[in-house]
Amino acid sequence: MFTKWRFDRRLNSLAASGHEVLTDYAGSDWPDRNSAASGAAYLALDFELDGLRRDADLLQAGWVPFAGDCIAMASARSVDIRSDASLDPAAVTIHGIGEQRAARGQKLAEVAGSLIAALSGCIIVAHAAEIEVSALQRVGKAIWGIKLPVRSICTLALERKLHPHLVGAEAYRLGPCRARYGLPDYEVHDALTDAIAAAELFQAQLSRLPEDVILGDLEQR
């Protein structure tokens, strides 16, 4: 559960970690939970993983910052992440990242440093955001030995609140959710494309909410 005191305590731990990327993250200007959601800084994020296991390798990361109705495409990033593992053939069929491509990716620590810098002061937005949050915290443990404090909004959970009586899990997948708002159909299972799709969906969802809705009403707990 998100609580401000726990988030602040973890930020204080990062500030004393001695790692520049973490101290910069801790010292960022974080938005107040009582501030208007429409004015906050967000980072739409998506990972492609080797399956849904808790220890699945991260194979690709895509992220893009946005605020209000503006998506900062010039700052969008798509990065393959190095893996020497024997990949799950079923997962490769879905995301298209085979073992040769994975072996040429960037080192996880390099990707993590860039991602944390981009995330500083921002709220993560993702569809089924618990996947991204869990993966990011696992990365923090592996590289720096810390559980990274993050704040996030899940577009899937928000869609269930906005349209609570739809039948079947398929109705809440990213594509059908976007279609309800007249958003175009994108190819799925590319990290950056999925991140952009989540950002656009969240902007559309926000347009259906009261103008004074605050972050605390939307953030995952």
PDB file of C-alpha atoms in Angstrom:
ATOM      1  CA  MET A   1       0.000   0.000   0.000  1.00  0.00           C
ATOM      2  CA  PHE A   2       1.299   3.459  -0.886  1.00  0.00           C
ATOM      3  CA  THR A   3       1.755   5.756   2.080  1.00  0.00           C
ATOM      4  CA  LYS A   4       3.580   9.074   1.983  1.00  0.00           C
ATOM      5  CA  TRP A   5       5.676   8.378   5.070  1.00  0.00           C
ATOM      6  CA  ARG A   6       6.918   5.062   3.670  1.00  0.00           C
ATOM      7  CA  PHE A   7       7.702   6.627   0.290  1.00  0.00           C
ATOM      8  CA  ASP A   8       9.558   9.520   1.963  1.00  0.00           C
ATOM      9  CA  ARG A   9      11.496   7.138   4.233  1.00  0.00           C
ATOM     10  CA  ARG A  10      12.661   5.129   1.240  1.00  0.00           C
ATOM     11  CA  LEU A  11      13.645   8.312  -0.569  1.00  0.00           C
ATOM     12  CA  ASN A  12      15.753   9.264   2.456  1.00  0.00           C
ATOM     13  CA  SER A  13      17.505   5.891   2.231  1.00  0.00           C
ATOM     14  CA  LEU A  14      18.286   6.524  -1.421  1.00  0.00           C
ATOM     15  CA  ALA A  15      19.686   9.956  -0.600  1.00  0.00           C
ATOM     16  CA  ALA A  16      22.231   8.268   1.660  1.00  0.00           C
ATOM     17  CA  SER A  17      23.042   5.440  -0.772  1.00  0.00           C
ATOM     18  CA  GLY A  18      26.091   6.999  -2.376  1.00  0.00           C
ATOM     19  CA  HIS A  19      24.816   6.234  -5.906  1.00  0.00           C
ATOM     20  CA  GLU A  20      24.433   9.448  -7.907  1.00  0.00           C
ATOM     21  CA  VAL A  21      21.443   8.244  -9.938  1.00  0.00           C
ATOM     22  CA  LEU A  22      19.618   7.297  -6.718  1.00  0.00           C
ATOM     23  CA  THR A  23      20.454  10.490  -4.841  1.00  0.00           C
ATOM     24  CA  ASP A  24      19.237  12.527  -7.822  1.00  0.00           C
ATOM     25  CA  TYR A  25      16.054  10.448  -7.867  1.00  0.00           C
ATOM     26  CA  ALA A  26      15.524  11.019  -4.144  1.00  0.00           C
ATOM     27  CA  GLY A  27      16.031  14.758  -4.481  1.00  0.00           C
ATOM     28  CA  SER A  28      13.549  15.203  -7.315  1.00  0.00           C
ATOM     29  CA  ASP A  29      10.504  17.453  -7.080  1.00  0.00           C
ATOM     30  CA  TRP A  30       7.775  14.914  -6.388  1.00  0.00           C
ATOM     31  CA  PRO A  31       4.138  16.009  -6.908  1.00  0.00           C
ATOM     32  CA  ASP A  32       1.843  16.229  -3.911  1.00  0.00           C
ATOM     33  CA  ARG A  33      -0.845  13.552  -3.801  1.00  0.00           C
ATOM     34  CA  ASN A  34      -3.422  16.303  -3.304  1.00  0.00           C
ATOM     35  CA  SER A  35      -2.393  18.112  -6.487  1.00  0.00           C
ATOM     36  CA  ALA A  36      -4.472  18.007  -9.670  1.00  0.00           C
ATOM     37  CA  ALA A  37      -3.809  14.911 -11.752  1.00  0.00           C
ATOM     38  CA  SER A  38      -3.977  16.976 -14.927  1.00  0.00           C
ATOM     39  CA  GLY A  39      -0.869  18.950 -13.975  1.00  0.00           C
ATOM     40  CA  ALA A  40       1.461  16.145 -12.848  1.00  0.00           C
ATOM     41  CA  ALA A  41       4.525  14.775 -14.627  1.00  0.00           C
ATOM     42  CA  TYR A  42       4.194  11.176 -15.831  1.00  0.00           C
ATOM     43  CA  LEU A  43       6.356   8.523 -17.412  1.00  0.00           C
ATOM     44  CA  ALA A  44       4.540   5.891 -19.453  1.00  0.00           C
ATOM     45  CA  LEU A  45       6.513   2.655 -19.133  1.00  0.00           C
ATOM     46  CA  ASP A  46       6.398  -0.826 -20.594  1.00  0.00           C
ATOM     47  CA  PHE A  47       8.656  -3.858 -20.304  1.00  0.00           C
ATOM     48  CA  GLU A  48       8.800  -6.898 -22.549  1.00  0.00           C
ATOM     49  CA  LEU A  49       9.737  -9.935 -20.491  1.00  0.00           C
ATOM     50  CA  ASP A  50      10.599 -13.559 -21.100  1.00  0.00           C
ATOM     51  CA  GLY A  51       7.236 -14.793 -19.853  1.00  0.00           C
ATOM     52  CA  LEU A  52       5.237 -13.963 -16.743  1.00  0.00           C
ATOM     53  CA  ARG A  53       7.426 -15.662 -14.133  1.00  0.00           C
ATOM     54  CA  ARG A  54       8.478 -13.457 -11.227  1.00  0.00           C
ATOM     55  CA  ASP A  55      12.133 -13.968 -12.235  1.00  0.00           C
ATOM     56  CA  ALA A  56      11.594 -13.552 -15.984  1.00  0.00           C
ATOM     57  CA  ASP A  57      14.390 -11.712 -17.788  1.00  0.00           C
ATOM     58  CA  LEU A  58      13.680  -8.174 -18.967  1.00  0.00           C
ATOM     59  CA  LEU A  59      14.260  -8.051 -22.716  1.00  0.00           C
ATOM     60  CA  GLN A  60      13.084  -4.585 -23.732  1.00  0.00           C
ATOM     61  CA  ALA A  61      12.103  -1.326 -22.056  1.00  0.00           C
ATOM     62  CA  GLY A  62      10.155   1.527 -23.590  1.00  0.00           C
ATOM     63  CA  TRP A  63       9.242   4.797 -21.940  1.00  0.00           C
ATOM     64  CA  VAL A  64       8.003   8.264 -22.798  1.00  0.00           C
ATOM     65  CA  PRO A  65       7.389  11.302 -20.530  1.00  0.00           C
ATOM     66  CA  PHE A  66       4.146  13.219 -20.752  1.00  0.00           C
ATOM     67  CA  ALA A  67       2.078  15.839 -18.975  1.00  0.00           C
ATOM     68  CA  GLY A  68      -1.401  17.151 -19.639  1.00  0.00           C
ATOM     69  CA  ASP A  69      -2.277  16.532 -23.269  1.00  0.00           C
ATOM     70  CA  CYS A  70       1.357  16.614 -24.477  1.00  0.00           C
ATOM     71  CA  ILE A  71       3.468  13.491 -25.002  1.00  0.00           C
ATOM     72  CA  ALA A  72       7.189  14.294 -25.289  1.00  0.00           C
ATOM     73  CA  MET A  73       8.018  12.020 -28.222  1.00  0.00           C
ATOM     74  CA  ALA A  74      11.472  13.574 -28.593  1.00  0.00           C
ATOM     75  CA  SER A  75      12.358  12.069 -25.205  1.00  0.00           C
ATOM     76  CA  ALA A  76      10.908   8.611 -25.920  1.00  0.00           C
ATOM     77  CA  ARG A  77      13.279   5.657 -25.514  1.00  0.00           C
ATOM     78  CA  SER A  78      13.196   2.066 -26.676  1.00  0.00           C
ATOM     79  CA  VAL A  79      16.043  -0.164 -25.485  1.00  0.00           C
ATOM     80  CA  ASP A  80      16.754  -3.864 -25.873  1.00  0.00           C
ATOM     81  CA  ILE A  81      18.152  -5.350 -22.663  1.00  0.00           C
ATOM     82  CA  ARG A  82      20.937  -7.925 -22.785  1.00  0.00           C
ATOM     83  CA  SER A  83      20.098 -11.477 -21.824  1.00  0.00           C
ATOM     84  CA  ASP A  84      22.142 -14.648 -22.243  1.00  0.00           C
ATOM     85  CA  ALA A  85      19.321 -16.879 -21.019  1.00  0.00           C
ATOM     86  CA  SER A  86      17.611 -19.629 -22.973  1.00  0.00           C
ATOM     87  CA  LEU A  87      14.382 -17.793 -23.769  1.00  0.00           C
ATOM     88  CA  ASP A  88      10.882 -19.211 -23.539  1.00  0.00           C
ATOM     89  CA  PRO A  89       9.823 -20.046 -27.134  1.00  0.00           C
ATOM     90  CA  ALA A  90       6.197 -19.160 -26.381  1.00  0.00           C
ATOM     91  CA  ALA A  91       7.228 -15.708 -25.135  1.00  0.00           C
ATOM     92  CA  VAL A  92       9.523 -15.172 -28.141  1.00  0.00           C
ATOM     93  CA  THR A  93       6.555 -15.842 -30.427  1.00  0.00           C
ATOM     94  CA  ILE A  94       4.675 -13.008 -28.702  1.00  0.00           C
ATOM     95  CA  HIS A  95       7.317 -10.283 -28.395  1.00  0.00           C
ATOM     96  CA  GLY A  96       9.601 -11.315 -31.258  1.00  0.00           C
ATOM     97  CA  ILE A  97      12.855 -10.891 -29.309  1.00  0.00           C
ATOM     98  CA  GLY A  98      14.975 -13.978 -29.910  1.00  0.00           C
ATOM     99  CA  GLU A  99      18.188 -15.049 -28.214  1.00  0.00           C
ATOM    100  CA  GLN A 100      20.525 -13.473 -30.810  1.00  0.00           C
ATOM    101  CA  ARG A 101      18.800 -10.104 -30.515  1.00  0.00           C
ATOM    102  CA  ALA A 102      18.729 -10.338 -26.710  1.00  0.00           C
ATOM    103  CA  ALA A 103      22.459 -11.066 -26.606  1.00  0.00           C
ATOM    104  CA  ARG A 104      23.127  -7.757 -28.413  1.00  0.00           C
ATOM    105  CA  GLY A 105      21.086  -5.644 -26.000  1.00  0.00           C
ATOM    106  CA  GLN A 106      22.393  -3.064 -23.547  1.00  0.00           C
ATOM    107  CA  LYS A 107      23.487  -4.094 -20.084  1.00  0.00           C
ATOM    108  CA  LEU A 108      20.674  -4.000 -17.532  1.00  0.00           C
ATOM    109  CA  ALA A 109      22.565  -1.600 -15.248  1.00  0.00           C
ATOM    110  CA  GLU A 110      22.974   0.904 -18.091  1.00  0.00           C
ATOM    111  CA  VAL A 111      19.292   0.746 -19.004  1.00  0.00           C
ATOM    112  CA  ALA A 112      18.269   1.013 -15.360  1.00  0.00           C
ATOM    113  CA  GLY A 113      20.360   4.147 -14.855  1.00  0.00           C
ATOM    114  CA  SER A 114      18.776   5.886 -17.843  1.00  0.00           C
ATOM    115  CA  LEU A 115      15.298   4.794 -16.811  1.00  0.00           C
ATOM    116  CA  ILE A 116      15.645   5.948 -13.200  1.00  0.00           C
ATOM    117  CA  ALA A 117      16.900   9.324 -14.397  1.00  0.00           C
ATOM    118  CA  ALA A 118      13.848   9.667 -16.673  1.00  0.00           C
ATOM    119  CA  LEU A 119      11.504   8.543 -13.886  1.00  0.00           C
ATOM    120  CA  SER A 120      12.756  11.075 -11.326  1.00  0.00           C
ATOM    121  CA  GLY A 121       9.835  13.175 -10.082  1.00  0.00           C
ATOM    122  CA  CYS A 122       7.357  11.315 -12.313  1.00  0.00           C
ATOM    123  CA  ILE A 123       4.430   8.977 -11.770  1.00  0.00           C
ATOM    124  CA  ILE A 124       4.612   5.707 -13.717  1.00  0.00           C
ATOM    125  CA  VAL A 125       1.650   5.093 -16.022  1.00  0.00           C
ATOM    126  CA  ALA A 126       1.226   1.573 -17.396  1.00  0.00           C
ATOM    127  CA  HIS A 127      -1.481  -0.915 -18.328  1.00  0.00           C
ATOM    128  CA  ALA A 128      -1.416  -3.628 -15.645  1.00  0.00           C
ATOM    129  CA  ALA A 129       1.151  -1.455 -13.879  1.00  0.00           C
ATOM    130  CA  GLU A 130       1.946  -4.006 -11.189  1.00  0.00           C
ATOM    131  CA  ILE A 131       4.077  -5.838 -13.789  1.00  0.00           C
ATOM    132  CA  GLU A 132       6.235  -2.791 -14.462  1.00  0.00           C
ATOM    133  CA  VAL A 133       6.445  -1.814 -10.790  1.00  0.00           C
ATOM    134  CA  SER A 134       7.439  -5.327  -9.717  1.00  0.00           C
ATOM    135  CA  ALA A 135      10.040  -5.629 -12.480  1.00  0.00           C
ATOM    136  CA  LEU A 136      11.511  -2.208 -11.713  1.00  0.00           C
ATOM    137  CA  GLN A 137      11.814  -2.974  -8.020  1.00  0.00           C
ATOM    138  CA  ARG A 138      13.431  -6.317  -8.833  1.00  0.00           C
ATOM    139  CA  VAL A 139      15.982  -4.459 -10.963  1.00  0.00           C
ATOM    140  CA  GLY A 140      16.687  -2.039  -8.110  1.00  0.00           C
ATOM    141  CA  LYS A 141      17.372  -4.963  -5.779  1.00  0.00           C
ATOM    142  CA  ALA A 142      19.663  -6.668  -8.295  1.00  0.00           C
ATOM    143  CA  ILE A 143      21.745  -3.591  -9.133  1.00  0.00           C
ATOM    144  CA  TRP A 144      21.745  -1.413  -6.021  1.00  0.00           C
ATOM    145  CA  GLY A 145      20.400  -3.712  -3.320  1.00  0.00           C
ATOM    146  CA  ILE A 146      17.407  -1.439  -2.677  1.00  0.00           C
ATOM    147  CA  LYS A 147      13.655  -1.580  -3.170  1.00  0.00           C
ATOM    148  CA  LEU A 148      13.070   1.443  -5.348  1.00  0.00           C
ATOM    149  CA  PRO A 149      10.187   3.627  -4.125  1.00  0.00           C
ATOM    150  CA  VAL A 150       7.895   4.317  -7.066  1.00  0.00           C
ATOM    151  CA  ARG A 151       4.485   5.872  -7.584  1.00  0.00           C
ATOM    152  CA  SER A 152       2.202   4.519 -10.271  1.00  0.00           C
ATOM    153  CA  ILE A 153      -1.184   4.702 -11.946  1.00  0.00           C
ATOM    154  CA  CYS A 154      -2.634   1.632 -13.637  1.00  0.00           C
ATOM    155  CA  THR A 155      -4.768   2.354 -16.707  1.00  0.00           C
ATOM    156  CA  LEU A 156      -6.318  -1.119 -16.475  1.00  0.00           C
ATOM    157  CA  ALA A 157      -7.472  -0.556 -12.886  1.00  0.00           C
ATOM    158  CA  LEU A 158      -8.739   2.905 -13.799  1.00  0.00           C
ATOM    159  CA  GLU A 159     -10.683   1.505 -16.746  1.00  0.00           C
ATOM    160  CA  ARG A 160     -12.362  -1.020 -14.438  1.00  0.00           C
ATOM    161  CA  LYS A 161     -13.555   1.910 -12.327  1.00  0.00           C
ATOM    162  CA  LEU A 162     -14.753   3.896 -15.322  1.00  0.00           C
ATOM    163  CA  HIS A 163     -16.448   0.880 -16.973  1.00  0.00           C
ATOM    164  CA  PRO A 164     -17.041  -1.598 -14.136  1.00  0.00           C
ATOM    165  CA  HIS A 165     -19.540  -3.997 -15.680  1.00  0.00           C
ATOM    166  CA  LEU A 166     -17.883  -5.149 -18.885  1.00  0.00           C
ATOM    167  CA  VAL A 167     -17.927  -8.913 -19.454  1.00  0.00           C
ATOM    168  CA  GLY A 168     -14.704 -10.865 -19.811  1.00  0.00           C
ATOM    169  CA  ALA A 169     -11.030 -10.076 -19.273  1.00  0.00           C
ATOM    170  CA  GLU A 170     -10.559  -9.300 -22.978  1.00  0.00           C
ATOM    171  CA  ALA A 171     -12.670  -6.161 -22.561  1.00  0.00           C
ATOM    172  CA  TYR A 172      -9.961  -4.660 -20.353  1.00  0.00           C
ATOM    173  CA  ARG A 173      -6.982  -5.388 -22.568  1.00  0.00           C
ATOM    174  CA  LEU A 174      -5.115  -2.342 -23.827  1.00  0.00           C
ATOM    175  CA  GLY A 175      -6.505  -2.486 -27.369  1.00  0.00           C
ATOM    176  CA  PRO A 176     -10.223  -2.737 -26.478  1.00  0.00           C
ATOM    177  CA  CYS A 177      -9.784  -0.056 -23.795  1.00  0.00           C
ATOM    178  CA  ARG A 178      -8.304   2.311 -26.371  1.00  0.00           C
ATOM    179  CA  ALA A 179     -11.060   1.524 -28.847  1.00  0.00           C
ATOM    180  CA  ARG A 180     -13.714   2.744 -26.391  1.00  0.00           C
ATOM    181  CA  TYR A 181     -12.167   6.208 -26.601  1.00  0.00           C
ATOM    182  CA  GLY A 182     -11.756   6.203 -30.372  1.00  0.00           C
ATOM    183  CA  LEU A 183      -7.976   5.749 -30.172  1.00  0.00           C
ATOM    184  CA  PRO A 184      -6.221   3.985 -33.084  1.00  0.00           C
ATOM    185  CA  ASP A 185      -5.234   0.337 -33.011  1.00  0.00           C
ATOM    186  CA  TYR A 186      -1.478  -0.171 -32.511  1.00  0.00           C
ATOM    187  CA  GLU A 187       0.609  -3.298 -32.850  1.00  0.00           C
ATOM    188  CA  VAL A 188       1.178  -4.749 -29.393  1.00  0.00           C
ATOM    189  CA  HIS A 189       4.195  -6.286 -27.643  1.00  0.00           C
ATOM    190  CA  ASP A 190       6.679  -3.592 -28.553  1.00  0.00           C
ATOM    191  CA  ALA A 191       7.695  -1.806 -25.364  1.00  0.00           C
ATOM    192  CA  LEU A 192       7.707   1.768 -26.676  1.00  0.00           C
ATOM    193  CA  THR A 193       4.511   1.360 -28.687  1.00  0.00           C
ATOM    194  CA  ASP A 194       2.744  -0.072 -25.632  1.00  0.00           C
ATOM    195  CA  ALA A 195       4.064   2.771 -23.457  1.00  0.00           C
ATOM    196  CA  ILE A 196       2.761   5.384 -25.900  1.00  0.00           C
ATOM    197  CA  ALA A 197      -0.552   3.518 -26.097  1.00  0.00           C
ATOM    198  CA  ALA A 198      -0.877   3.595 -22.296  1.00  0.00           C
ATOM    199  CA  ALA A 199      -0.066   7.323 -22.176  1.00  0.00           C
ATOM    200  CA  GLU A 200      -2.747   8.101 -24.763  1.00  0.00           C
ATOM    201  CA  LEU A 201      -5.259   5.901 -22.971  1.00  0.00           C
ATOM    202  CA  PHE A 202      -4.610   7.658 -19.663  1.00  0.00           C
ATOM    203  CA  GLN A 203      -5.056  11.060 -21.292  1.00  0.00           C
ATOM    204  CA  ALA A 204      -8.392   9.881 -22.687  1.00  0.00           C
ATOM    205  CA  GLN A 205      -9.433   8.502 -19.295  1.00  0.00           C
ATOM    206  CA  LEU A 206      -8.525  11.780 -17.606  1.00  0.00           C
ATOM    207  CA  SER A 207     -10.789  13.624 -20.042  1.00  0.00           C
ATOM    208  CA  ARG A 208     -13.719  11.591 -18.673  1.00  0.00           C
ATOM    209  CA  LEU A 209     -12.940  12.413 -15.045  1.00  0.00           C
ATOM    210  CA  PRO A 210     -13.735  15.622 -13.114  1.00  0.00           C
ATOM    211  CA  GLU A 211     -11.231  18.395 -13.828  1.00  0.00           C
ATOM    212  CA  ASP A 212     -10.310  18.590 -10.153  1.00  0.00           C
ATOM    213  CA  VAL A 213      -9.486  14.875  -9.719  1.00  0.00           C
ATOM    214  CA  ILE A 214      -6.314  14.547  -7.647  1.00  0.00           C
ATOM    215  CA  LEU A 215      -3.379  12.164  -7.844  1.00  0.00           C
ATOM    216  CA  GLY A 216      -4.338  10.500  -4.583  1.00  0.00           C
ATOM    217  CA  ASP A 217      -7.591   9.325  -6.182  1.00  0.00           C
ATOM    218  CA  LEU A 218      -5.774   7.596  -9.042  1.00  0.00           C
ATOM    219  CA  GLU A 219      -2.474   6.266  -7.714  1.00  0.00           C
ATOM    220  CA  GLN A 220      -2.119   2.609  -6.880  1.00  0.00           C
ATOM    221  CA  ARG A 221      -2.192   1.881  -3.164  1.00  0.00           C
TER     222      ARG A 221
END
